[in-house]
Short mmCIF file of N, CA, C and O in Angstrom, two decimals:
data_model
loop_
_atom_site.label_atom_id
_atom_site.label_comp_id
_atom_site.label_asym_id
_atom_site.label_seq_id
_atom_site.Cartn_x
_atom_site.Cartn_y
_atom_site.Cartn_z
N MET B 1 13.29 -19.56 3.01
CA MET B 1 13.97 -18.28 2.91
C MET B 1 12.96 -17.24 2.44
O MET B 1 12.18 -17.49 1.55
N PHE B 2 13.00 -16.07 3.05
CA PHE B 2 12.11 -14.99 2.63
C PHE B 2 12.56 -14.40 1.31
O PHE B 2 13.74 -14.40 0.99
N GLN B 3 11.60 -13.88 0.54
CA GLN B 3 11.91 -13.36 -0.79
C GLN B 3 11.81 -11.85 -0.89
O GLN B 3 12.61 -11.23 -1.57
N LYS B 4 10.79 -11.26 -0.25
CA LYS B 4 10.61 -9.81 -0.32
C LYS B 4 9.58 -9.39 0.72
O LYS B 4 8.91 -10.23 1.33
N ILE B 5 9.42 -8.10 0.92
CA ILE B 5 8.36 -7.59 1.78
C ILE B 5 7.06 -7.70 1.00
O ILE B 5 6.96 -7.20 -0.12
N ASP B 6 6.06 -8.33 1.59
CA ASP B 6 4.77 -8.49 0.93
C ASP B 6 3.98 -7.19 0.90
O ASP B 6 3.39 -6.82 -0.11
N HIS B 7 3.95 -6.46 2.03
CA HIS B 7 3.23 -5.20 2.10
C HIS B 7 3.71 -4.40 3.31
O HIS B 7 4.37 -4.94 4.18
N VAL B 8 3.35 -3.14 3.33
CA VAL B 8 3.59 -2.27 4.47
C VAL B 8 2.21 -1.81 4.94
O VAL B 8 1.39 -1.37 4.13
N ALA B 9 1.93 -1.93 6.24
CA ALA B 9 0.63 -1.55 6.78
C ALA B 9 0.78 -0.37 7.73
O ALA B 9 1.71 -0.32 8.52
N ILE B 10 -0.15 0.57 7.61
CA ILE B 10 -0.19 1.72 8.52
C ILE B 10 -1.64 1.95 8.92
O ILE B 10 -2.56 1.64 8.18
N THR B 11 -1.84 2.50 10.11
CA THR B 11 -3.19 2.85 10.54
C THR B 11 -3.49 4.28 10.10
O THR B 11 -2.61 5.14 10.11
N VAL B 12 -4.73 4.49 9.71
CA VAL B 12 -5.17 5.82 9.29
C VAL B 12 -6.51 6.13 9.94
O VAL B 12 -7.31 5.24 10.19
N LYS B 13 -6.73 7.40 10.22
CA LYS B 13 -7.99 7.82 10.83
C LYS B 13 -9.08 8.07 9.80
O LYS B 13 -10.25 7.87 10.06
N ASP B 14 -8.71 8.54 8.61
CA ASP B 14 -9.67 8.84 7.55
C ASP B 14 -9.24 8.08 6.30
O ASP B 14 -8.37 8.52 5.55
N ARG B 15 -9.85 6.93 6.10
CA ARG B 15 -9.48 6.04 5.01
C ARG B 15 -9.64 6.72 3.65
O ARG B 15 -8.76 6.65 2.79
N VAL B 16 -10.77 7.39 3.43
CA VAL B 16 -11.04 8.00 2.14
C VAL B 16 -10.00 9.08 1.82
O VAL B 16 -9.46 9.14 0.72
N ALA B 17 -9.70 9.94 2.80
CA ALA B 17 -8.70 10.99 2.59
C ALA B 17 -7.32 10.39 2.35
O ALA B 17 -6.56 10.89 1.52
N SER B 18 -6.99 9.31 3.05
CA SER B 18 -5.68 8.68 2.88
C SER B 18 -5.56 8.03 1.51
O SER B 18 -4.51 8.15 0.85
N ILE B 19 -6.60 7.36 1.06
CA ILE B 19 -6.57 6.75 -0.28
C ILE B 19 -6.36 7.84 -1.32
O ILE B 19 -5.49 7.73 -2.19
N ARG B 20 -7.13 8.90 -1.23
CA ARG B 20 -7.00 10.02 -2.18
C ARG B 20 -5.58 10.61 -2.13
O ARG B 20 -4.97 10.88 -3.17
N PHE B 21 -5.03 10.79 -0.92
CA PHE B 21 -3.69 11.35 -0.76
C PHE B 21 -2.64 10.49 -1.46
O PHE B 21 -1.82 11.00 -2.23
N TYR B 22 -2.65 9.18 -1.23
CA TYR B 22 -1.64 8.31 -1.83
C TYR B 22 -1.83 8.14 -3.33
O TYR B 22 -0.85 8.00 -4.07
N GLU B 23 -3.07 8.17 -3.80
CA GLU B 23 -3.30 8.09 -5.24
C GLU B 23 -2.87 9.38 -5.93
O GLU B 23 -2.17 9.35 -6.94
N GLU B 24 -3.25 10.51 -5.38
CA GLU B 24 -2.98 11.81 -6.00
C GLU B 24 -1.50 12.19 -5.98
O GLU B 24 -0.97 12.68 -6.97
N HIS B 25 -0.83 11.97 -4.86
CA HIS B 25 0.53 12.48 -4.71
C HIS B 25 1.63 11.45 -4.97
O HIS B 25 2.77 11.84 -5.26
N PHE B 26 1.34 10.17 -4.84
CA PHE B 26 2.39 9.17 -4.96
C PHE B 26 2.12 8.11 -6.03
O PHE B 26 2.94 7.22 -6.23
N GLY B 27 0.97 8.16 -6.69
CA GLY B 27 0.70 7.25 -7.79
C GLY B 27 0.19 5.88 -7.40
O GLY B 27 0.07 4.99 -8.24
N PHE B 28 -0.13 5.64 -6.12
CA PHE B 28 -0.73 4.37 -5.71
C PHE B 28 -2.13 4.27 -6.30
O PHE B 28 -2.77 5.29 -6.58
N GLN B 29 -2.63 3.03 -6.47
CA GLN B 29 -4.00 2.80 -6.92
C GLN B 29 -4.65 1.78 -6.00
O GLN B 29 -4.09 0.70 -5.76
N LYS B 30 -5.83 2.14 -5.49
CA LYS B 30 -6.57 1.19 -4.64
C LYS B 30 -7.05 0.04 -5.51
O LYS B 30 -7.58 0.25 -6.59
N TYR B 31 -6.86 -1.20 -5.02
CA TYR B 31 -7.34 -2.34 -5.78
C TYR B 31 -8.27 -3.24 -4.99
O TYR B 31 -8.95 -4.09 -5.57
N TYR B 32 -8.37 -3.03 -3.68
CA TYR B 32 -9.28 -3.86 -2.89
C TYR B 32 -9.53 -3.19 -1.55
O TYR B 32 -8.67 -2.48 -1.04
N GLU B 33 -10.72 -3.47 -0.99
CA GLU B 33 -11.08 -2.90 0.30
C GLU B 33 -12.11 -3.84 0.92
O GLU B 33 -12.95 -4.40 0.21
N HIS B 34 -12.04 -4.03 2.24
CA HIS B 34 -13.03 -4.89 2.89
C HIS B 34 -13.27 -4.48 4.33
O HIS B 34 -12.44 -3.81 4.95
N ASP B 35 -14.44 -4.86 4.86
CA ASP B 35 -14.76 -4.64 6.27
C ASP B 35 -13.95 -5.60 7.12
O ASP B 35 -13.56 -6.68 6.66
N VAL B 36 -13.72 -5.21 8.37
CA VAL B 36 -12.94 -6.04 9.28
C VAL B 36 -13.72 -6.24 10.58
O VAL B 36 -14.08 -5.26 11.23
N PRO B 37 -13.98 -7.49 10.95
CA PRO B 37 -14.71 -7.73 12.22
C PRO B 37 -13.77 -7.74 13.42
O PRO B 37 -13.59 -8.75 14.09
N ALA B 38 -13.13 -6.59 13.67
CA ALA B 38 -12.20 -6.49 14.80
C ALA B 38 -12.47 -5.18 15.53
O ALA B 38 -12.78 -4.17 14.88
N PRO B 39 -12.34 -5.16 16.83
CA PRO B 39 -12.60 -3.94 17.60
C PRO B 39 -11.71 -2.78 17.15
O PRO B 39 -10.50 -2.93 17.02
N GLY B 40 -12.34 -1.64 16.88
CA GLY B 40 -11.59 -0.44 16.54
C GLY B 40 -11.22 -0.30 15.07
O GLY B 40 -10.78 0.75 14.65
N ILE B 41 -11.35 -1.37 14.30
CA ILE B 41 -10.99 -1.32 12.87
C ILE B 41 -12.27 -1.36 12.06
O ILE B 41 -13.11 -2.24 12.26
N GLU B 42 -12.42 -0.41 11.13
CA GLU B 42 -13.62 -0.40 10.29
C GLU B 42 -13.40 -1.13 8.97
O GLU B 42 -14.19 -1.97 8.58
N LYS B 43 -12.35 -0.77 8.27
CA LYS B 43 -12.05 -1.38 6.97
C LYS B 43 -10.55 -1.44 6.78
O LYS B 43 -9.80 -0.76 7.46
N ILE B 44 -10.16 -2.23 5.79
CA ILE B 44 -8.77 -2.23 5.33
C ILE B 44 -8.80 -2.00 3.83
O ILE B 44 -9.58 -2.63 3.12
N ALA B 45 -7.98 -1.08 3.37
CA ALA B 45 -7.85 -0.79 1.95
C ALA B 45 -6.45 -1.16 1.50
O ALA B 45 -5.48 -0.97 2.25
N TYR B 46 -6.36 -1.69 0.29
CA TYR B 46 -5.07 -2.09 -0.27
C TYR B 46 -4.79 -1.25 -1.51
O TYR B 46 -5.61 -1.16 -2.40
N LEU B 47 -3.60 -0.64 -1.51
CA LEU B 47 -3.18 0.19 -2.63
C LEU B 47 -1.90 -0.41 -3.21
O LEU B 47 -1.10 -1.01 -2.48
N ARG B 48 -1.72 -0.23 -4.51
CA ARG B 48 -0.55 -0.82 -5.18
C ARG B 48 0.20 0.27 -5.94
O ARG B 48 -0.39 1.14 -6.55
N LEU B 49 1.52 0.18 -5.89
CA LEU B 49 2.43 0.98 -6.70
C LEU B 49 3.46 0.00 -7.24
O LEU B 49 4.32 -0.47 -6.49
N GLY B 50 3.36 -0.36 -8.51
CA GLY B 50 4.20 -1.42 -9.05
C GLY B 50 3.91 -2.70 -8.29
O GLY B 50 2.76 -3.11 -8.17
N ASP B 51 4.94 -3.32 -7.72
CA ASP B 51 4.71 -4.52 -6.92
C ASP B 51 4.73 -4.25 -5.41
O ASP B 51 4.79 -5.16 -4.61
N THR B 52 4.66 -2.95 -5.05
CA THR B 52 4.60 -2.55 -3.65
C THR B 52 3.15 -2.41 -3.22
O THR B 52 2.36 -1.75 -3.89
N VAL B 53 2.79 -3.03 -2.09
CA VAL B 53 1.43 -2.94 -1.57
C VAL B 53 1.45 -2.16 -0.26
O VAL B 53 2.24 -2.45 0.64
N LEU B 54 0.55 -1.18 -0.17
CA LEU B 54 0.37 -0.39 1.03
C LEU B 54 -1.01 -0.74 1.59
O LEU B 54 -2.02 -0.61 0.90
N GLU B 55 -1.03 -1.22 2.83
CA GLU B 55 -2.27 -1.61 3.49
C GLU B 55 -2.66 -0.51 4.46
O GLU B 55 -1.91 -0.19 5.39
N LEU B 56 -3.83 0.10 4.24
CA LEU B 56 -4.32 1.16 5.10
C LEU B 56 -5.37 0.58 6.04
O LEU B 56 -6.43 0.16 5.60
N ILE B 57 -5.05 0.54 7.32
CA ILE B 57 -5.97 -0.01 8.32
C ILE B 57 -6.75 1.16 8.91
O ILE B 57 -6.19 2.00 9.59
N HIS B 58 -8.04 1.20 8.62
CA HIS B 58 -8.88 2.33 9.03
C HIS B 58 -9.31 2.17 10.48
O HIS B 58 -10.15 1.35 10.81
N MET B 59 -8.69 2.98 11.34
CA MET B 59 -8.99 3.00 12.78
C MET B 59 -9.31 4.45 13.15
O MET B 59 -8.41 5.20 13.52
N PRO B 60 -10.59 4.85 13.04
CA PRO B 60 -10.95 6.25 13.30
C PRO B 60 -10.48 6.79 14.65
O PRO B 60 -10.17 7.96 14.78
N GLU B 61 -10.42 5.94 15.66
CA GLU B 61 -9.97 6.37 16.98
C GLU B 61 -8.56 5.88 17.29
O GLU B 61 -8.11 5.93 18.42
N GLY B 62 -7.87 5.39 16.28
CA GLY B 62 -6.58 4.73 16.48
C GLY B 62 -5.42 5.68 16.67
O GLY B 62 -5.55 6.89 16.54
N PRO B 63 -4.27 5.11 16.94
CA PRO B 63 -3.06 5.90 17.19
C PRO B 63 -2.51 6.47 15.89
O PRO B 63 -2.76 5.97 14.81
N LYS B 64 -1.74 7.55 16.03
CA LYS B 64 -1.03 8.09 14.89
C LYS B 64 0.17 7.21 14.60
O LYS B 64 0.63 6.46 15.45
N ASN B 65 0.70 7.34 13.41
CA ASN B 65 1.79 6.48 12.95
C ASN B 65 3.18 7.07 13.12
O ASN B 65 4.11 6.60 12.50
N SER B 66 3.33 8.13 13.87
CA SER B 66 4.66 8.73 13.95
C SER B 66 5.66 7.68 14.42
O SER B 66 5.40 6.90 15.30
N GLY B 67 6.81 7.68 13.78
CA GLY B 67 7.83 6.70 14.10
C GLY B 67 7.92 5.59 13.07
O GLY B 67 8.93 4.93 12.96
N TYR B 68 6.88 5.40 12.28
CA TYR B 68 6.89 4.38 11.24
C TYR B 68 7.04 5.06 9.89
O TYR B 68 6.60 6.17 9.70
N HIS B 69 7.65 4.35 8.96
CA HIS B 69 7.76 4.91 7.62
C HIS B 69 7.90 3.81 6.59
O HIS B 69 8.16 2.66 6.92
N PHE B 70 7.68 4.20 5.35
CA PHE B 70 8.04 3.35 4.22
C PHE B 70 8.82 4.23 3.27
O PHE B 70 8.75 5.46 3.33
N CYS B 71 9.59 3.62 2.40
CA CYS B 71 10.47 4.37 1.51
C CYS B 71 10.20 3.98 0.06
O CYS B 71 10.13 2.80 -0.26
N LEU B 72 10.05 5.01 -0.78
CA LEU B 72 9.86 4.81 -2.21
C LEU B 72 11.13 5.24 -2.94
O LEU B 72 11.88 6.09 -2.45
N LEU B 73 11.36 4.68 -4.09
CA LEU B 73 12.50 5.04 -4.93
C LEU B 73 12.02 6.00 -6.00
O LEU B 73 11.03 5.73 -6.67
N SER B 74 12.69 7.13 -6.16
CA SER B 74 12.31 8.14 -7.16
C SER B 74 13.34 8.17 -8.28
O SER B 74 14.54 8.15 -8.02
N ASP B 75 12.85 8.26 -9.51
CA ASP B 75 13.78 8.42 -10.63
C ASP B 75 13.92 9.91 -11.01
O ASP B 75 14.63 10.25 -11.94
N ASP B 76 13.22 10.80 -10.29
CA ASP B 76 13.32 12.24 -10.49
C ASP B 76 13.22 12.90 -9.11
O ASP B 76 12.20 13.51 -8.77
N PHE B 77 14.26 12.78 -8.32
CA PHE B 77 14.22 13.25 -6.94
C PHE B 77 13.82 14.72 -6.85
O PHE B 77 12.89 15.07 -6.12
N ASP B 78 14.51 15.59 -7.57
CA ASP B 78 14.23 17.02 -7.48
C ASP B 78 12.81 17.34 -7.93
O ASP B 78 12.11 18.12 -7.28
N GLY B 79 12.38 16.73 -9.01
CA GLY B 79 11.02 16.96 -9.51
C GLY B 79 9.97 16.50 -8.52
O GLY B 79 8.99 17.22 -8.24
N ASP B 80 10.15 15.30 -7.96
CA ASP B 80 9.18 14.79 -6.99
C ASP B 80 9.19 15.62 -5.71
O ASP B 80 8.13 15.93 -5.15
N PHE B 81 10.37 15.99 -5.25
CA PHE B 81 10.46 16.82 -4.05
C PHE B 81 9.73 18.15 -4.25
O PHE B 81 8.91 18.56 -3.43
N ASN B 82 10.01 18.82 -5.35
CA ASN B 82 9.39 20.13 -5.61
C ASN B 82 7.88 20.02 -5.79
O ASN B 82 7.14 20.88 -5.33
N ARG B 83 7.41 18.96 -6.43
CA ARG B 83 5.97 18.75 -6.64
C ARG B 83 5.25 18.56 -5.31
O ARG B 83 4.22 19.18 -5.05
N LEU B 84 5.81 17.72 -4.43
CA LEU B 84 5.19 17.47 -3.12
C LEU B 84 5.26 18.70 -2.22
O LEU B 84 4.31 19.03 -1.50
N LYS B 85 6.39 19.40 -2.26
CA LYS B 85 6.54 20.62 -1.47
C LYS B 85 5.53 21.67 -1.94
O LYS B 85 4.87 22.31 -1.12
N ALA B 86 5.38 21.83 -3.26
CA ALA B 86 4.43 22.80 -3.81
C ALA B 86 2.99 22.44 -3.46
O ALA B 86 2.13 23.32 -3.33
N ALA B 87 2.72 21.14 -3.28
CA ALA B 87 1.37 20.69 -2.92
C ALA B 87 1.08 20.95 -1.44
O ALA B 87 -0.04 20.71 -0.98
N GLY B 88 2.08 21.42 -0.70
CA GLY B 88 1.88 21.75 0.71
C GLY B 88 1.97 20.57 1.65
O GLY B 88 1.55 20.67 2.80
N ILE B 89 2.55 19.47 1.19
CA ILE B 89 2.69 18.30 2.06
C ILE B 89 3.82 18.58 3.05
O ILE B 89 4.92 18.98 2.66
N PRO B 90 3.55 18.40 4.35
CA PRO B 90 4.56 18.74 5.36
C PRO B 90 5.84 17.91 5.22
O PRO B 90 5.79 16.71 4.92
N ILE B 91 6.95 18.56 5.45
CA ILE B 91 8.26 17.92 5.38
C ILE B 91 8.73 17.61 6.80
O ILE B 91 8.81 18.51 7.63
N ALA B 92 9.05 16.35 7.06
CA ALA B 92 9.56 15.94 8.37
C ALA B 92 11.08 16.06 8.43
O ALA B 92 11.64 16.40 9.47
N GLN B 93 11.75 15.73 7.33
CA GLN B 93 13.21 15.86 7.24
C GLN B 93 13.53 16.39 5.85
O GLN B 93 13.14 15.80 4.85
N LEU B 94 14.26 17.48 5.81
CA LEU B 94 14.66 18.06 4.53
C LEU B 94 15.57 17.10 3.77
O LEU B 94 16.15 16.18 4.38
N PRO B 95 15.73 17.29 2.46
CA PRO B 95 16.63 16.42 1.70
C PRO B 95 18.01 16.36 2.35
O PRO B 95 18.55 17.38 2.77
N HIS B 96 18.53 15.15 2.43
CA HIS B 96 19.83 14.93 3.06
C HIS B 96 20.45 13.67 2.49
O HIS B 96 19.75 12.78 2.00
N SER B 97 21.75 13.61 2.56
CA SER B 97 22.42 12.37 2.18
C SER B 97 22.60 11.55 3.45
O SER B 97 22.60 12.07 4.56
N SER B 98 22.68 10.25 3.28
CA SER B 98 22.91 9.38 4.43
C SER B 98 23.85 8.27 4.00
O SER B 98 24.15 8.13 2.82
N ALA B 99 24.30 7.52 4.95
CA ALA B 99 25.24 6.44 4.65
C ALA B 99 24.64 5.49 3.63
O ALA B 99 23.47 5.12 3.71
N ALA B 100 25.43 5.12 2.67
CA ALA B 100 24.98 4.19 1.63
C ALA B 100 24.98 2.76 2.16
O ALA B 100 25.84 2.38 2.95
N ARG B 101 23.99 2.00 1.72
CA ARG B 101 23.95 0.58 2.10
C ARG B 101 24.80 -0.26 1.15
O ARG B 101 25.24 -1.33 1.50
N THR B 102 24.98 0.27 -0.08
CA THR B 102 25.84 -0.40 -1.07
C THR B 102 26.62 0.70 -1.80
O THR B 102 26.20 1.86 -1.80
N PRO B 103 27.73 0.36 -2.44
CA PRO B 103 28.48 1.39 -3.18
C PRO B 103 27.65 2.10 -4.25
O PRO B 103 27.88 3.27 -4.53
N GLU B 104 26.67 1.41 -4.82
CA GLU B 104 25.82 2.02 -5.86
C GLU B 104 24.96 3.16 -5.31
O GLU B 104 24.48 3.99 -6.06
N GLU B 105 24.77 3.22 -4.00
CA GLU B 105 23.94 4.25 -3.39
C GLU B 105 24.72 5.49 -3.00
O GLU B 105 24.14 6.43 -2.48
N GLU B 106 26.01 5.51 -3.23
CA GLU B 106 26.80 6.71 -2.88
C GLU B 106 26.21 7.91 -3.61
O GLU B 106 25.93 7.85 -4.80
N GLY B 107 26.01 8.99 -2.86
CA GLY B 107 25.51 10.22 -3.46
C GLY B 107 24.00 10.31 -3.55
O GLY B 107 23.48 11.31 -4.04
N TRP B 108 23.28 9.30 -3.10
CA TRP B 108 21.82 9.37 -3.13
C TRP B 108 21.34 10.33 -2.05
O TRP B 108 21.99 10.54 -1.04
N ILE B 109 20.17 10.90 -2.28
CA ILE B 109 19.56 11.83 -1.35
C ILE B 109 18.24 11.25 -0.86
O ILE B 109 17.54 10.56 -1.60
N ARG B 110 17.91 11.56 0.39
CA ARG B 110 16.65 11.11 0.98
C ARG B 110 15.89 12.32 1.53
O ARG B 110 16.49 13.32 1.90
N VAL B 111 14.56 12.20 1.60
CA VAL B 111 13.70 13.22 2.18
C VAL B 111 12.53 12.49 2.84
O VAL B 111 12.19 11.37 2.43
N VAL B 112 11.94 13.09 3.86
CA VAL B 112 10.80 12.48 4.54
C VAL B 112 9.66 13.50 4.61
O VAL B 112 9.85 14.61 5.13
N PHE B 113 8.52 13.11 4.07
CA PHE B 113 7.29 13.91 4.15
C PHE B 113 6.36 13.26 5.17
O PHE B 113 6.55 12.11 5.56
N LEU B 114 5.32 14.00 5.57
CA LEU B 114 4.31 13.48 6.48
C LEU B 114 2.99 13.28 5.75
O LEU B 114 2.54 14.16 5.02
N GLY B 115 2.37 12.12 5.98
CA GLY B 115 1.06 11.83 5.42
C GLY B 115 -0.05 12.39 6.28
O GLY B 115 0.21 13.06 7.30
N PRO B 116 -1.32 12.12 5.93
CA PRO B 116 -2.46 12.69 6.63
C PRO B 116 -2.52 12.35 8.12
O PRO B 116 -3.08 13.12 8.90
N ASP B 117 -1.97 11.23 8.53
CA ASP B 117 -1.98 10.83 9.94
C ASP B 117 -0.59 10.92 10.56
O ASP B 117 -0.26 10.19 11.49
N GLU B 118 0.23 11.80 10.00
CA GLU B 118 1.60 12.02 10.43
C GLU B 118 2.49 10.81 10.21
O GLU B 118 3.57 10.71 10.80
N GLU B 119 2.07 9.87 9.34
CA GLU B 119 2.96 8.77 8.98
C GLU B 119 4.09 9.33 8.12
O GLU B 119 3.91 10.29 7.39
N MET B 120 5.26 8.76 8.28
CA MET B 120 6.42 9.25 7.55
C MET B 120 6.57 8.51 6.24
O MET B 120 6.50 7.29 6.19
N ILE B 121 6.74 9.31 5.17
CA ILE B 121 6.89 8.79 3.82
C ILE B 121 8.25 9.25 3.32
O ILE B 121 8.45 10.42 3.03
N GLU B 122 9.17 8.34 3.24
CA GLU B 122 10.52 8.66 2.76
C GLU B 122 10.60 8.33 1.28
O GLU B 122 9.96 7.40 0.81
N PHE B 123 11.36 9.11 0.55
CA PHE B 123 11.76 8.64 -0.77
C PHE B 123 13.19 9.05 -0.99
O PHE B 123 13.73 9.94 -0.35
N ARG B 124 13.84 8.32 -1.88
CA ARG B 124 15.25 8.53 -2.14
C ARG B 124 15.50 8.47 -3.63
O ARG B 124 14.70 7.95 -4.39
N GLY B 125 16.61 9.01 -4.03
CA GLY B 125 16.95 8.96 -5.44
C GLY B 125 18.31 9.58 -5.67
O GLY B 125 18.95 10.08 -4.77
#
């Protein structure tokens, strides 16, 4: 039986800029990076936020990530939204409510921002 998601992987064109973006705006910390002997891939960097791992696959000529997303949980939705908006991070979907997956989620709000390679970053709270 599966226990949890081990990591979320996205391709990025500029690994250094993406690492800086996720560390500065979302609190991730890089903990490992290595070269990859595969066509089109230069390196893979691993970032951690709590027990969540984000794998950045550095493909300078690779595809954009539009259509893919990961979701973070915020304990200060309005504060986080305003901080990211003030930082000029593009908004893909304005704050909105959506159907709850459990009764405890009634009234939660979600928003989607765009990362450096147009990857979608959702958070809710």
